[in-house]
PDB file of C-alpha atoms in Angstrom:
ATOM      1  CA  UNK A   1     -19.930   9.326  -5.165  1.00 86.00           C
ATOM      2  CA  UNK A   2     -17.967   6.282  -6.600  1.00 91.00           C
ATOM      3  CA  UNK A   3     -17.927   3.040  -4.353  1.00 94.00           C
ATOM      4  CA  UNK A   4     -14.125   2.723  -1.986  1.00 96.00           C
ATOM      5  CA  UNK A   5     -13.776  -0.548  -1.153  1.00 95.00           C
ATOM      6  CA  UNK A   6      -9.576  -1.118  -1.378  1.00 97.00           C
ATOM      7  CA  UNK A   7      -6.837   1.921  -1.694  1.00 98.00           C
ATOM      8  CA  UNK A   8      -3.721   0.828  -2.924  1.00 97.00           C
ATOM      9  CA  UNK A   9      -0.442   2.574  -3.771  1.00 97.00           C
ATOM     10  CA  UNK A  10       2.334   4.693  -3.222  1.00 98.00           C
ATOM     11  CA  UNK A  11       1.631   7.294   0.344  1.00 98.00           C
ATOM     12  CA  UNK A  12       2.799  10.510   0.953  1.00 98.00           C
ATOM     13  CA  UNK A  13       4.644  10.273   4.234  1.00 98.00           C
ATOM     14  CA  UNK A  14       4.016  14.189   5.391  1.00 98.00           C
ATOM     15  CA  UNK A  15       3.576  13.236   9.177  1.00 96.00           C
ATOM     16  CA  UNK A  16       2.872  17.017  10.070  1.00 97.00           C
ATOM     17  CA  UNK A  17       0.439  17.281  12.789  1.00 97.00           C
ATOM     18  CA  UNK A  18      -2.371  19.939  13.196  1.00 97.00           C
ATOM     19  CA  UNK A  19      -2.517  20.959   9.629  1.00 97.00           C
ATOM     20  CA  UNK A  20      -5.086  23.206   9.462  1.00 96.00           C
ATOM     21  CA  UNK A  21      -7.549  23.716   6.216  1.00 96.00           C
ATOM     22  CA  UNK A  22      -5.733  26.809   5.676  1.00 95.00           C
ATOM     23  CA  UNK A  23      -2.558  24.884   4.692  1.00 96.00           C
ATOM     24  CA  UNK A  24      -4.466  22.109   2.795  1.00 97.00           C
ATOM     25  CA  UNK A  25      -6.313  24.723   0.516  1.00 96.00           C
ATOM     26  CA  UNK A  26      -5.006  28.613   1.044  1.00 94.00           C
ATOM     27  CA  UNK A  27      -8.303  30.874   1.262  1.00 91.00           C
ATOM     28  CA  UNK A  28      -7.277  32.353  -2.315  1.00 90.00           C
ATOM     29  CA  UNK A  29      -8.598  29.598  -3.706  1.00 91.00           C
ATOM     30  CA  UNK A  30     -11.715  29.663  -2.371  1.00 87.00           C
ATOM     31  CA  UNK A  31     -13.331  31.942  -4.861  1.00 85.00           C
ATOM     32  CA  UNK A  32     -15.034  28.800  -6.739  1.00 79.00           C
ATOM     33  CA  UNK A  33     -17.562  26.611  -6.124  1.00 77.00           C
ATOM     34  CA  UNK A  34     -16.075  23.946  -8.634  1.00 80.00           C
ATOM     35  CA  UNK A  35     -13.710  21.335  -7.259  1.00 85.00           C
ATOM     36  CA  UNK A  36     -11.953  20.885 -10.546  1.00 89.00           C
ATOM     37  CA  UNK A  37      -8.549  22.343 -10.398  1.00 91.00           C
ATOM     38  CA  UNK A  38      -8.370  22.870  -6.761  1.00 95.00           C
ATOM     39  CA  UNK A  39      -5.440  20.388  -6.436  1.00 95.00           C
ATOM     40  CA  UNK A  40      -3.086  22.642  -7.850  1.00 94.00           C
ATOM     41  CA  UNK A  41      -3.448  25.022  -4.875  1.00 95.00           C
ATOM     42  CA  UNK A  42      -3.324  21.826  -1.977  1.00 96.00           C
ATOM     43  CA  UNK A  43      -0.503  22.619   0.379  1.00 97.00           C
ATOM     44  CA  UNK A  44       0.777  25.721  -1.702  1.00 96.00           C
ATOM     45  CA  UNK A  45       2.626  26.802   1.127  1.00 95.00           C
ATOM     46  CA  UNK A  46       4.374  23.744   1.573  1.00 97.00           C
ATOM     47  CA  UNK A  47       5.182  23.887  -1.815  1.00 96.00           C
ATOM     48  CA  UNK A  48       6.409  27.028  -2.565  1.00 95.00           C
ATOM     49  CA  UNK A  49       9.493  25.352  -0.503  1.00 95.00           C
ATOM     50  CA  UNK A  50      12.332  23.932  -2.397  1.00 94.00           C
ATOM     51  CA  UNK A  51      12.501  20.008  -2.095  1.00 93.00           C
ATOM     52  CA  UNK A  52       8.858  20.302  -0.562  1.00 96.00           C
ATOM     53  CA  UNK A  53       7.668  16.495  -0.661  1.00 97.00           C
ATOM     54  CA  UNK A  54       4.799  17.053  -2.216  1.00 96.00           C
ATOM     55  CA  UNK A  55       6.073  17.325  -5.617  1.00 94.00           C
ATOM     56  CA  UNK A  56       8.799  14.749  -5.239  1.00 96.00           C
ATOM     57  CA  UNK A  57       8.948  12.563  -8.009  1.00 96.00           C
ATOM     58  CA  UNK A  58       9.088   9.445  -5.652  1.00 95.00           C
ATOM     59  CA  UNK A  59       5.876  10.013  -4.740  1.00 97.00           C
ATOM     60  CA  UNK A  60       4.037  11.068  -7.758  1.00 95.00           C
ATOM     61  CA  UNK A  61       0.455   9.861  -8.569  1.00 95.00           C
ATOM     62  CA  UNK A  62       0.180   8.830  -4.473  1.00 98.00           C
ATOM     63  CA  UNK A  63      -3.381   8.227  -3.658  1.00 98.00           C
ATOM     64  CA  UNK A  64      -2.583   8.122   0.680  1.00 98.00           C
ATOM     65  CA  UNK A  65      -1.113  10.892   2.462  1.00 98.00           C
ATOM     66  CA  UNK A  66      -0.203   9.774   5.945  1.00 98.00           C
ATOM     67  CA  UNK A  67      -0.530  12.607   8.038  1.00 98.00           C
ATOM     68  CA  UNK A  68      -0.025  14.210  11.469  1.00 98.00           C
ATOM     69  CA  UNK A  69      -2.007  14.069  14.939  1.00 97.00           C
ATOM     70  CA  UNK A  70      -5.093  16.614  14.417  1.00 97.00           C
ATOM     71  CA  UNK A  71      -5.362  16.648  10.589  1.00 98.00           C
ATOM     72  CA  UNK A  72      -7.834  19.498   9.018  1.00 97.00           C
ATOM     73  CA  UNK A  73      -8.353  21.641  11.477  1.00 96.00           C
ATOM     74  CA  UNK A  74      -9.565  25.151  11.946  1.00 90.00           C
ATOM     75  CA  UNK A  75     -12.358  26.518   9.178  1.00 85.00           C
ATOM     76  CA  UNK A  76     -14.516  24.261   7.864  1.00 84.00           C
ATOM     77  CA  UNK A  77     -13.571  24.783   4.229  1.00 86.00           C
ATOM     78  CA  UNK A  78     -15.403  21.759   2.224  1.00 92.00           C
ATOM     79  CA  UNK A  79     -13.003  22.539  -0.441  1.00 94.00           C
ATOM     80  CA  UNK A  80     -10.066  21.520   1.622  1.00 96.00           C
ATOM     81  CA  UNK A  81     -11.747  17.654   0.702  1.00 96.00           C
ATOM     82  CA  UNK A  82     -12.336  18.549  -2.471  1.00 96.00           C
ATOM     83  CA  UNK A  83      -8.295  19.595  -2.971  1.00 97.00           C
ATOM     84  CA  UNK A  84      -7.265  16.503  -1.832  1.00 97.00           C
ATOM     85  CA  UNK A  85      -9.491  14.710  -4.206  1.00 97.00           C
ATOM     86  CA  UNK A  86      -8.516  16.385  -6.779  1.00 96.00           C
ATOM     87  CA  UNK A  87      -4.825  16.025  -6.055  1.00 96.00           C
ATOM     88  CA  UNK A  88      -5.364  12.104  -6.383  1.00 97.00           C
ATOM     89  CA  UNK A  89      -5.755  11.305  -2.652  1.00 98.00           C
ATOM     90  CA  UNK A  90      -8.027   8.855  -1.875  1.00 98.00           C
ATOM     91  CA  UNK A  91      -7.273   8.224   1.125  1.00 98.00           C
ATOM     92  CA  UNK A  92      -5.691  10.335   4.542  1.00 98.00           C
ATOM     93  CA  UNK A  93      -4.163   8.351   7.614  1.00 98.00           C
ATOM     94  CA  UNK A  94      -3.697   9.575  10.750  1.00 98.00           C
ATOM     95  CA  UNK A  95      -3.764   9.537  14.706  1.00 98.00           C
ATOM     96  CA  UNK A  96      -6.725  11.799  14.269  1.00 98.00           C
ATOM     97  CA  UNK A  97      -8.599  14.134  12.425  1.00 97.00           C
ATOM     98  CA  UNK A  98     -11.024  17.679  13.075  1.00 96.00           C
ATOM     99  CA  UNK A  99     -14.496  16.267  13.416  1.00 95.00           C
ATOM    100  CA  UNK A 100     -15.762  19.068  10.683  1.00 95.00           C
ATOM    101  CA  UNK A 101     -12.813  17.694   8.391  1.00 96.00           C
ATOM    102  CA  UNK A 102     -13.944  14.183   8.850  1.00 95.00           C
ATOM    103  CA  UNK A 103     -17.164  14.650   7.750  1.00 95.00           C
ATOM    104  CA  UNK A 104     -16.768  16.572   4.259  1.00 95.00           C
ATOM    105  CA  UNK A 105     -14.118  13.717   4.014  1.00 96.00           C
ATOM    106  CA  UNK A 106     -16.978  11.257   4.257  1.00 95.00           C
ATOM    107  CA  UNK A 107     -19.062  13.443   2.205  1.00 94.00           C
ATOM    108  CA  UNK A 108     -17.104  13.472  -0.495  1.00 94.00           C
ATOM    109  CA  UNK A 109     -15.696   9.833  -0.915  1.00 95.00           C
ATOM    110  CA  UNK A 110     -12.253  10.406   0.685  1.00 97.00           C
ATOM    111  CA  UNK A 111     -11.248   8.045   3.794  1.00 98.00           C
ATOM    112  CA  UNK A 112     -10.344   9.234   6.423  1.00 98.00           C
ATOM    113  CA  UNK A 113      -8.491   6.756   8.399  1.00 98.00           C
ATOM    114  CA  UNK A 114      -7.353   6.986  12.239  1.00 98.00           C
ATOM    115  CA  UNK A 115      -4.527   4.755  13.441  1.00 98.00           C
ATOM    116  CA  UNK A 116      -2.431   4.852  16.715  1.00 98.00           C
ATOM    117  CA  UNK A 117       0.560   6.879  16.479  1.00 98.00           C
ATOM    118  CA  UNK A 118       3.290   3.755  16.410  1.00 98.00           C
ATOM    119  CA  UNK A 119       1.254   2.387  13.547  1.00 98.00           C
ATOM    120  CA  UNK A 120       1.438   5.885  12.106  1.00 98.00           C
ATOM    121  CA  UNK A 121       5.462   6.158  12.519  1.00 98.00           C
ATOM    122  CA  UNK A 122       5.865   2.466  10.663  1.00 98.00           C
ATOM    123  CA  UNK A 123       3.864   3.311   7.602  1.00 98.00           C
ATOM    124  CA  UNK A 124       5.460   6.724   7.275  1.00 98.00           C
ATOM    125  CA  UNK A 125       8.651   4.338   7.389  1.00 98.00           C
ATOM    126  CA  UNK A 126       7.123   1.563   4.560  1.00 98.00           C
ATOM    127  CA  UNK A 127       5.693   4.775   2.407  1.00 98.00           C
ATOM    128  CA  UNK A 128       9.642   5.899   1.686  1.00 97.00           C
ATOM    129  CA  UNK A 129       9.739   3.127  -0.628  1.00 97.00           C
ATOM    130  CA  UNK A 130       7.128   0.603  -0.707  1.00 98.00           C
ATOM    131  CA  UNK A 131       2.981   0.545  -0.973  1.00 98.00           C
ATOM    132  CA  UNK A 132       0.685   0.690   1.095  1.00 98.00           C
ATOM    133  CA  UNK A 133      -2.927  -1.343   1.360  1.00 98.00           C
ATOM    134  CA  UNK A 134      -6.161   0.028   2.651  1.00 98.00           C
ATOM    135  CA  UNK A 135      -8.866  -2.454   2.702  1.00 98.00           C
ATOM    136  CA  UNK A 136     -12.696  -1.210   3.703  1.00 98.00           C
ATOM    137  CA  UNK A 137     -14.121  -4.717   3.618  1.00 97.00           C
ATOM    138  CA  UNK A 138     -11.451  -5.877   6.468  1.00 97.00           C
ATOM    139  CA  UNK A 139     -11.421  -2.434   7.861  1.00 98.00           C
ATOM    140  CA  UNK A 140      -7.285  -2.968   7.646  1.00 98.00           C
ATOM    141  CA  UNK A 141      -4.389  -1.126   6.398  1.00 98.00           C
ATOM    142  CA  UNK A 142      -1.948  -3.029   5.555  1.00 98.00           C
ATOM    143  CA  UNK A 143       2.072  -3.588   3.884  1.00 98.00           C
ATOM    144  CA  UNK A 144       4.285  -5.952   1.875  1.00 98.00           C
ATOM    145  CA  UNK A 145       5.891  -6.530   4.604  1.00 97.00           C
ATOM    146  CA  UNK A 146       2.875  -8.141   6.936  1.00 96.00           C
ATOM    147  CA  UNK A 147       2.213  -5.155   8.834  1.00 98.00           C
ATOM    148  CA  UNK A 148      -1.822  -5.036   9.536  1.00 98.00           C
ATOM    149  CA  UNK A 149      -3.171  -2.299  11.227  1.00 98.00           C
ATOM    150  CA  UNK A 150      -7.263  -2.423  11.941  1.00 98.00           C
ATOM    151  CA  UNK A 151      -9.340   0.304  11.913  1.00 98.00           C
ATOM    152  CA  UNK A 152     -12.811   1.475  13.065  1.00 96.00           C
ATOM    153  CA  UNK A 153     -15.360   3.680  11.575  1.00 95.00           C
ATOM    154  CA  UNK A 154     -19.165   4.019  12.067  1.00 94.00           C
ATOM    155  CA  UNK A 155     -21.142   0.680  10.162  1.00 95.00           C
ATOM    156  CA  UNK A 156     -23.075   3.828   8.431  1.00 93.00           C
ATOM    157  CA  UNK A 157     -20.275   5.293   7.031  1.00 94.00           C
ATOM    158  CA  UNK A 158     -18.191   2.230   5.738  1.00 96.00           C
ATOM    159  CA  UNK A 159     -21.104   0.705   4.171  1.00 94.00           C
ATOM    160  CA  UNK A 160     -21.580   4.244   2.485  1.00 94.00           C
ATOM    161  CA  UNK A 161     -18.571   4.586   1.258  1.00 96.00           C
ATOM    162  CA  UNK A 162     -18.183   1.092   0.050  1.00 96.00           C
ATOM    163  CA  UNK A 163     -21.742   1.217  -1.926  1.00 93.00           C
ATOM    164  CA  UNK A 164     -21.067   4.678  -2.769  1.00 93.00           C
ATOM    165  CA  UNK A 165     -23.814   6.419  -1.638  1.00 89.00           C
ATOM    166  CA  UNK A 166     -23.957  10.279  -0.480  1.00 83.00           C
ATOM    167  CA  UNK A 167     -26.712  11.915   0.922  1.00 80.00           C
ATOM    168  CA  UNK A 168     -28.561  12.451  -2.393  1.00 81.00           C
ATOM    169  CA  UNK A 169     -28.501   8.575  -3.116  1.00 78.00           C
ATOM    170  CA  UNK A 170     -30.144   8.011   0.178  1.00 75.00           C
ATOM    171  CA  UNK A 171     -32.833   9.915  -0.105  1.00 81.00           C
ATOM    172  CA  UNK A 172     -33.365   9.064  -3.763  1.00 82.00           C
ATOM    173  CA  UNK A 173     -33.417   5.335  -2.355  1.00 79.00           C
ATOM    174  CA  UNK A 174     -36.560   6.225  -0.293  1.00 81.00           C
ATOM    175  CA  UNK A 175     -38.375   7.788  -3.573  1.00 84.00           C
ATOM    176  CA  UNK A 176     -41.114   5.458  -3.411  1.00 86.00           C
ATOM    177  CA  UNK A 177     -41.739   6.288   0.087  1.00 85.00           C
ATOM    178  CA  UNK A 178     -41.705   9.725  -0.726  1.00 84.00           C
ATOM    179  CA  UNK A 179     -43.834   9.693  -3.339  1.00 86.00           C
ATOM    180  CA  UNK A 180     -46.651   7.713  -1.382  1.00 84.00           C
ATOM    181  CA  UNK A 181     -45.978  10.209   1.474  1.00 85.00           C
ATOM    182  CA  UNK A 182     -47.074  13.247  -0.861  1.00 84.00           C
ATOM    183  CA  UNK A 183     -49.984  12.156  -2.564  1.00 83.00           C
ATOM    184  CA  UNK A 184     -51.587  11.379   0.878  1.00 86.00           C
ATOM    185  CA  UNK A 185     -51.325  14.865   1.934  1.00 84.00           C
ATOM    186  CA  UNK A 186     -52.366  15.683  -1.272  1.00 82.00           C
ATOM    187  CA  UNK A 187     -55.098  13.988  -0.930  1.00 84.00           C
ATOM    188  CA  UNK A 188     -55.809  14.445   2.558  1.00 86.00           C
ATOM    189  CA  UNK A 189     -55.174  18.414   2.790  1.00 85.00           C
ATOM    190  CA  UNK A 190     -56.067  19.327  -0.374  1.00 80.00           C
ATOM    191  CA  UNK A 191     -56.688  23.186   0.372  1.00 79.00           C
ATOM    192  CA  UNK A 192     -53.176  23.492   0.788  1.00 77.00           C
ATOM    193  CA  UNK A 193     -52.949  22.889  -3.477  1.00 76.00           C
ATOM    194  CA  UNK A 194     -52.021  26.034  -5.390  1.00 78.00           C
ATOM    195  CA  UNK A 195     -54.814  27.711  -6.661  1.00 76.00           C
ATOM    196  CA  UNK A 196     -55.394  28.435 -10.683  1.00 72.00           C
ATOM    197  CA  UNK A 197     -55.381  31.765 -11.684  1.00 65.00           C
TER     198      UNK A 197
END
């Protein structure tokens, strides 16, 4: 997982609420286990629509997509994270999110970011034609404009994502430990060592 520690750039301003992981990644798509190319299926719905948002020009190469009350609900499709990701976002704002779609967020380096609903409405506002800041140091997201909006997540998680470090890299960062733990019981319970044929 790479380290997050600032977002910057042009946002999405979709404001849709209860978007379910049906509409971020249709279940067609969900005959691969890769997450490479998944982006061109994100929202396909939506975009099957003429003047659909998501393929405005304005807002090409976002990396935010500000987003309705209840984002990622229903299934808990991993590869509705992994679309997003591989769409360009890096980042998701809204009043709040499915629990399930929060944590394969986390999982896979996106942030997932929960702000009121006023503070919500202004950066859908900003996002028609200006940046927009996210800062995981400060916990802030923030505009040219000297709008700062703070945000909490779990100490675990923001110092995971800021390090970079998924499940695999903490555990690999105990290795030592590990090791030491295994050849005591080796040596300890040795009848339970495979036997030679």
């Amino acid at each position: 997982m790479k380290p997050v520690s600032k977002v910057e750039g042009r946002a999405i301003p979709f404001g849709r609420k209860n978007i379910d992981t049906d509409v971020i990644i249709p279940a067609a798509w969900l005959k691969t286990i890769s997450r490479e190319g998944l982006g061109e299926g994100a929202f396909e719905t939506i975009r099957k629509q003429e003047g659909n948002i998501f393929d405005d020009p304005e807002y090409a190469g976002a990396s935010i997509l500000i987003a309705g009350d209840n984002f990622g609900c229903g299934s808990s499709r991993e590869h509705a994270a992994w679309a997003l990701d591989d769409m360009g976002i890096k980042a998701i704002i809204a009043p709040s999110f499915s629990d399930i779609f929060s944590s394969n967020a986390f999982k896979n380096g996106l942030l997932a970011i929960p702000l009121p609903q006023e503070a919500v409405d202004r950066l859908m506002e900003v996002a028609k034609t200006d940046p927009i800041t996210i800062d995981m140091e400060s916990m802030s997201v923030t505009t040219p404009f000297q709008d700062r909006f703070t945000f909490e997540m779990d100490p675990f998680r923001q110092q995971c994502l800021m390090n970079g470090l998924d499940e695999i890299d903490l555990t690999m960062a105990k290795s030592d430990a590990i090791k030491t733990h295994e050849n005591r019981v080796d040596a300890e319970q040795a009848w339970l060592r495979p036997v030679a044929a």
